[in-house]
Amino acid sequence: MHFKLELAISWLDILKFKKFNVDIQILFRDIVVEILVNSWLPYKKYNLYFGKQDKIANQLESLSLSNEDIETQSNRQGAFKENLRSIIATQDLSDIEKYLKRYVPFRLISPFLKEKLEGIDIDHGVDREIPRIAIEEFDRLKPLYCFDIPDSRKFTAIIVHPDWAKYIENNYSIVRNWACWEWLQYMQSCNPQVEVTPQKIFLTKD
């Protein structure tokens, strides 16, 4: 659940940065970078727990950077979030990218493809079939996005459906606020011993 929320928030941010231009593919690696950027504050500064299936914390620990380094550079250059993003983008993210590719981008759009997924085992066949189905049914079923190639292991980018890009552009604040609210509730459930506030989980410096 939480990986889907992190993915949703991150690709929404990237889509806005790209001015909702569907002619520009969104690299999956860029989404991974954004997920790590968005996870930095709650984990590194507030020591919040992401859940027992989480792999994000391990990846953040493995990165060759410290909060002090980022703060120092940002104080000189400004734009904390932008600076954090550029630093994380230089790291080796192959392990976390491979892990997130296992199911996260497919489960987010599976409700749109329900009629074509009937009879396919959710644990063994769905993730393998979704990239192909999403591409083949892109115009008819209109999932949020499809993939650059119909291979669940080798795809490198997602292609946002133009109808959804337009809808999100017109309703960006509502959609993102909903996703952020769900993320806040999830984080509170994982950290019942502390009060989880928006200031603890969302970077506001751009």
Short mmCIF file of C-alpha atoms in Angstrom, two decimals:
data_model
loop_
_atom_site.label_atom_id
_atom_site.label_comp_id
_atom_site.label_asym_id
_atom_site.label_seq_id
_atom_site.Cartn_x
_atom_site.Cartn_y
_atom_site.Cartn_z
CA MET A 1 0.00 0.00 0.00
CA HIS A 2 2.59 2.56 1.04
CA PHE A 3 4.79 1.93 -2.00
CA LYS A 4 1.82 2.74 -4.25
CA LEU A 5 1.19 5.96 -2.35
CA GLU A 6 4.85 6.96 -2.58
CA LEU A 7 4.85 6.19 -6.28
CA ALA A 8 1.64 8.15 -6.84
CA ILE A 9 2.89 11.26 -5.03
CA SER A 10 6.25 11.12 -6.79
CA TRP A 11 4.93 10.75 -10.33
CA LEU A 12 2.38 13.49 -9.69
CA ASP A 13 5.23 15.83 -8.75
CA ILE A 14 7.25 14.84 -11.80
CA LEU A 15 4.23 15.26 -14.06
CA LYS A 16 3.72 18.77 -12.74
CA PHE A 17 7.43 19.55 -13.22
CA LYS A 18 7.09 18.42 -16.84
CA LYS A 19 4.08 20.75 -17.20
CA PHE A 20 1.80 17.73 -17.79
CA ASN A 21 3.40 17.18 -21.19
CA VAL A 22 2.51 13.62 -22.18
CA ASP A 23 4.97 13.71 -25.06
CA ILE A 24 7.76 13.41 -22.49
CA GLN A 25 8.15 9.93 -21.04
CA ILE A 26 8.77 9.70 -17.30
CA LEU A 27 11.81 7.57 -16.55
CA PHE A 28 11.15 5.06 -13.80
CA ARG A 29 14.53 5.90 -12.32
CA ASP A 30 13.38 9.52 -11.92
CA ILE A 31 10.37 8.26 -9.98
CA VAL A 32 12.68 6.23 -7.72
CA VAL A 33 14.78 9.34 -7.11
CA GLU A 34 11.67 11.33 -6.22
CA ILE A 35 10.46 8.61 -3.85
CA LEU A 36 13.79 8.79 -2.01
CA VAL A 37 13.65 12.59 -1.95
CA ASN A 38 10.15 12.51 -0.48
CA SER A 39 11.21 9.89 2.10
CA TRP A 40 14.28 11.76 3.28
CA LEU A 41 12.66 14.11 5.79
CA PRO A 42 10.45 11.65 7.71
CA TYR A 43 13.19 9.04 7.93
CA LYS A 44 16.39 11.03 8.35
CA LYS A 45 15.16 13.95 10.46
CA TYR A 46 12.22 12.49 12.38
CA ASN A 47 13.17 8.79 12.49
CA LEU A 48 9.72 7.69 11.39
CA TYR A 49 9.03 4.04 10.63
CA PHE A 50 7.77 3.16 7.15
CA GLY A 51 6.37 -0.31 7.88
CA LYS A 52 7.82 -3.79 8.12
CA GLN A 53 7.96 -4.38 4.35
CA ASP A 54 9.78 -1.14 3.72
CA LYS A 55 13.00 -1.07 1.70
CA ILE A 56 13.26 2.71 1.40
CA ALA A 57 14.95 3.14 4.78
CA ASN A 58 17.68 0.66 3.85
CA GLN A 59 18.27 2.48 0.58
CA LEU A 60 18.51 5.85 2.32
CA GLU A 61 21.04 4.38 4.72
CA SER A 62 23.14 3.08 1.85
CA LEU A 63 23.37 6.43 0.06
CA SER A 64 26.72 8.18 0.20
CA LEU A 65 25.48 11.43 1.68
CA SER A 66 24.52 12.92 5.01
CA ASN A 67 21.88 15.40 6.12
CA GLU A 68 24.64 17.78 7.21
CA ASP A 69 26.22 17.71 3.75
CA ILE A 70 22.93 18.53 2.09
CA GLU A 71 22.09 21.28 4.58
CA THR A 72 25.52 22.86 4.10
CA GLN A 73 25.31 22.82 0.32
CA SER A 74 21.74 24.04 0.36
CA ASN A 75 22.58 26.92 2.66
CA ARG A 76 25.15 28.01 0.10
CA GLN A 77 23.12 27.25 -3.01
CA GLY A 78 19.51 27.42 -1.81
CA ALA A 79 16.76 25.00 -2.85
CA PHE A 80 17.11 22.13 -0.36
CA LYS A 81 14.79 19.75 -2.20
CA GLU A 82 16.33 20.46 -5.58
CA ASN A 83 19.81 19.94 -4.17
CA LEU A 84 18.81 16.70 -2.45
CA ARG A 85 17.29 15.44 -5.69
CA SER A 86 20.43 16.16 -7.72
CA ILE A 87 22.65 14.42 -5.16
CA ILE A 88 20.48 11.30 -4.92
CA ALA A 89 20.32 11.11 -8.72
CA THR A 90 24.10 10.51 -8.82
CA GLN A 91 23.88 7.46 -6.53
CA ASP A 92 23.70 3.80 -7.48
CA LEU A 93 19.97 3.08 -7.24
CA SER A 94 19.92 -0.20 -9.16
CA ASP A 95 18.89 -2.35 -6.19
CA ILE A 96 15.94 -0.24 -5.08
CA GLU A 97 14.87 0.34 -8.69
CA LYS A 98 14.86 -3.40 -9.31
CA TYR A 99 12.92 -4.02 -6.10
CA LEU A 100 10.25 -1.41 -6.84
CA LYS A 101 9.88 -2.71 -10.40
CA ARG A 102 8.73 -6.07 -9.06
CA TYR A 103 5.14 -4.99 -8.56
CA VAL A 104 4.63 -1.35 -7.51
CA PRO A 105 4.06 0.33 -10.92
CA PHE A 106 1.77 -2.50 -12.02
CA ARG A 107 -0.47 -2.70 -8.96
CA LEU A 108 -1.23 1.03 -9.15
CA ILE A 109 -2.91 0.69 -12.55
CA SER A 110 -4.34 -2.83 -12.16
CA PRO A 111 -7.88 -1.56 -11.30
CA PHE A 112 -8.06 0.07 -14.75
CA LEU A 113 -7.28 -3.25 -16.43
CA LYS A 114 -9.52 -5.46 -14.29
CA GLU A 115 -11.56 -6.90 -17.16
CA LYS A 116 -8.42 -8.07 -18.96
CA LEU A 117 -6.85 -9.51 -15.81
CA GLU A 118 -9.69 -11.86 -14.88
CA GLY A 119 -8.43 -15.40 -14.47
CA ILE A 120 -4.77 -14.37 -14.16
CA ASP A 121 -3.17 -15.33 -10.84
CA ILE A 122 -2.42 -12.14 -8.92
CA ASP A 123 0.72 -13.53 -7.31
CA HIS A 124 2.35 -15.05 -10.37
CA GLY A 125 0.94 -13.67 -13.59
CA VAL A 126 -0.52 -10.21 -13.13
CA ASP A 127 2.71 -8.24 -12.87
CA ARG A 128 4.11 -9.99 -15.92
CA GLU A 129 1.02 -9.35 -18.04
CA ILE A 130 0.12 -5.78 -17.04
CA PRO A 131 2.79 -3.98 -19.15
CA ARG A 132 1.57 -5.73 -22.30
CA ILE A 133 -2.11 -5.23 -21.50
CA ALA A 134 -1.61 -1.58 -20.53
CA ILE A 135 0.01 -0.88 -23.91
CA GLU A 136 -2.56 -2.84 -25.92
CA GLU A 137 -5.55 -1.33 -24.08
CA PHE A 138 -4.12 2.15 -23.58
CA ASP A 139 -6.67 3.93 -25.78
CA ARG A 140 -9.70 1.86 -24.77
CA LEU A 141 -9.33 1.28 -21.01
CA LYS A 142 -7.29 4.41 -20.36
CA PRO A 143 -5.08 3.38 -17.44
CA LEU A 144 -3.17 6.19 -15.72
CA TYR A 145 -0.13 5.20 -17.74
CA CYS A 146 1.44 2.44 -19.81
CA PHE A 147 5.05 1.43 -20.32
CA ASP A 148 7.64 2.07 -23.00
CA ILE A 149 7.96 -1.68 -23.69
CA PRO A 150 5.75 -4.66 -22.72
CA ASP A 151 8.35 -6.23 -20.42
CA SER A 152 7.89 -6.01 -16.65
CA ARG A 153 11.61 -6.37 -16.01
CA LYS A 154 13.12 -4.31 -18.80
CA PHE A 155 10.83 -1.29 -19.13
CA THR A 156 12.54 2.01 -18.33
CA ALA A 157 9.76 4.60 -18.57
CA ILE A 158 6.04 5.19 -18.20
CA ILE A 159 3.79 7.08 -20.59
CA VAL A 160 0.94 9.00 -18.97
CA HIS A 161 -2.44 8.79 -20.66
CA PRO A 162 -3.29 12.23 -22.12
CA ASP A 163 -6.81 12.20 -20.66
CA TRP A 164 -5.45 11.61 -17.17
CA ALA A 165 -2.69 14.17 -17.65
CA LYS A 166 -5.34 16.76 -18.50
CA TYR A 167 -7.51 15.74 -15.57
CA ILE A 168 -4.60 15.90 -13.14
CA GLU A 169 -3.50 19.26 -14.53
CA ASN A 170 -6.99 20.64 -13.86
CA ASN A 171 -7.28 19.00 -10.43
CA TYR A 172 -3.67 18.72 -9.32
CA SER A 173 -4.11 20.17 -5.84
CA ILE A 174 -7.12 17.98 -5.07
CA VAL A 175 -5.49 14.78 -6.33
CA ARG A 176 -2.15 15.39 -4.65
CA ASN A 177 -3.74 16.49 -1.38
CA TRP A 178 -5.77 13.29 -1.34
CA ALA A 179 -2.64 11.17 -1.91
CA CYS A 180 -0.75 13.11 0.76
CA TRP A 181 -3.60 12.68 3.23
CA GLU A 182 -3.60 8.93 2.65
CA TRP A 183 0.19 8.91 3.11
CA LEU A 184 -0.11 10.89 6.34
CA GLN A 185 -2.68 8.43 7.69
CA TYR A 186 -0.49 5.48 6.75
CA MET A 187 2.56 7.00 8.44
CA GLN A 188 0.55 7.73 11.58
CA SER A 189 -0.58 4.10 11.71
CA CYS A 190 3.07 2.99 11.50
CA ASN A 191 4.15 5.44 14.22
CA PRO A 192 1.36 5.43 16.84
CA GLN A 193 3.75 6.57 19.58
CA VAL A 194 4.27 10.01 18.03
CA GLU A 195 2.14 12.64 16.35
CA VAL A 196 2.83 12.57 12.62
CA THR A 197 2.25 16.01 11.15
CA PRO A 198 2.61 17.23 7.54
CA GLN A 199 5.73 19.14 8.61
CA LYS A 200 7.37 15.82 9.52
CA ILE A 201 6.79 14.05 6.24
CA PHE A 202 6.68 16.67 3.48
CA LEU A 203 9.62 18.72 2.26
CA THR A 204 8.46 22.21 1.40
CA LYS A 205 11.77 23.71 0.23
CA ASP A 206 11.90 23.69 -3.57
#
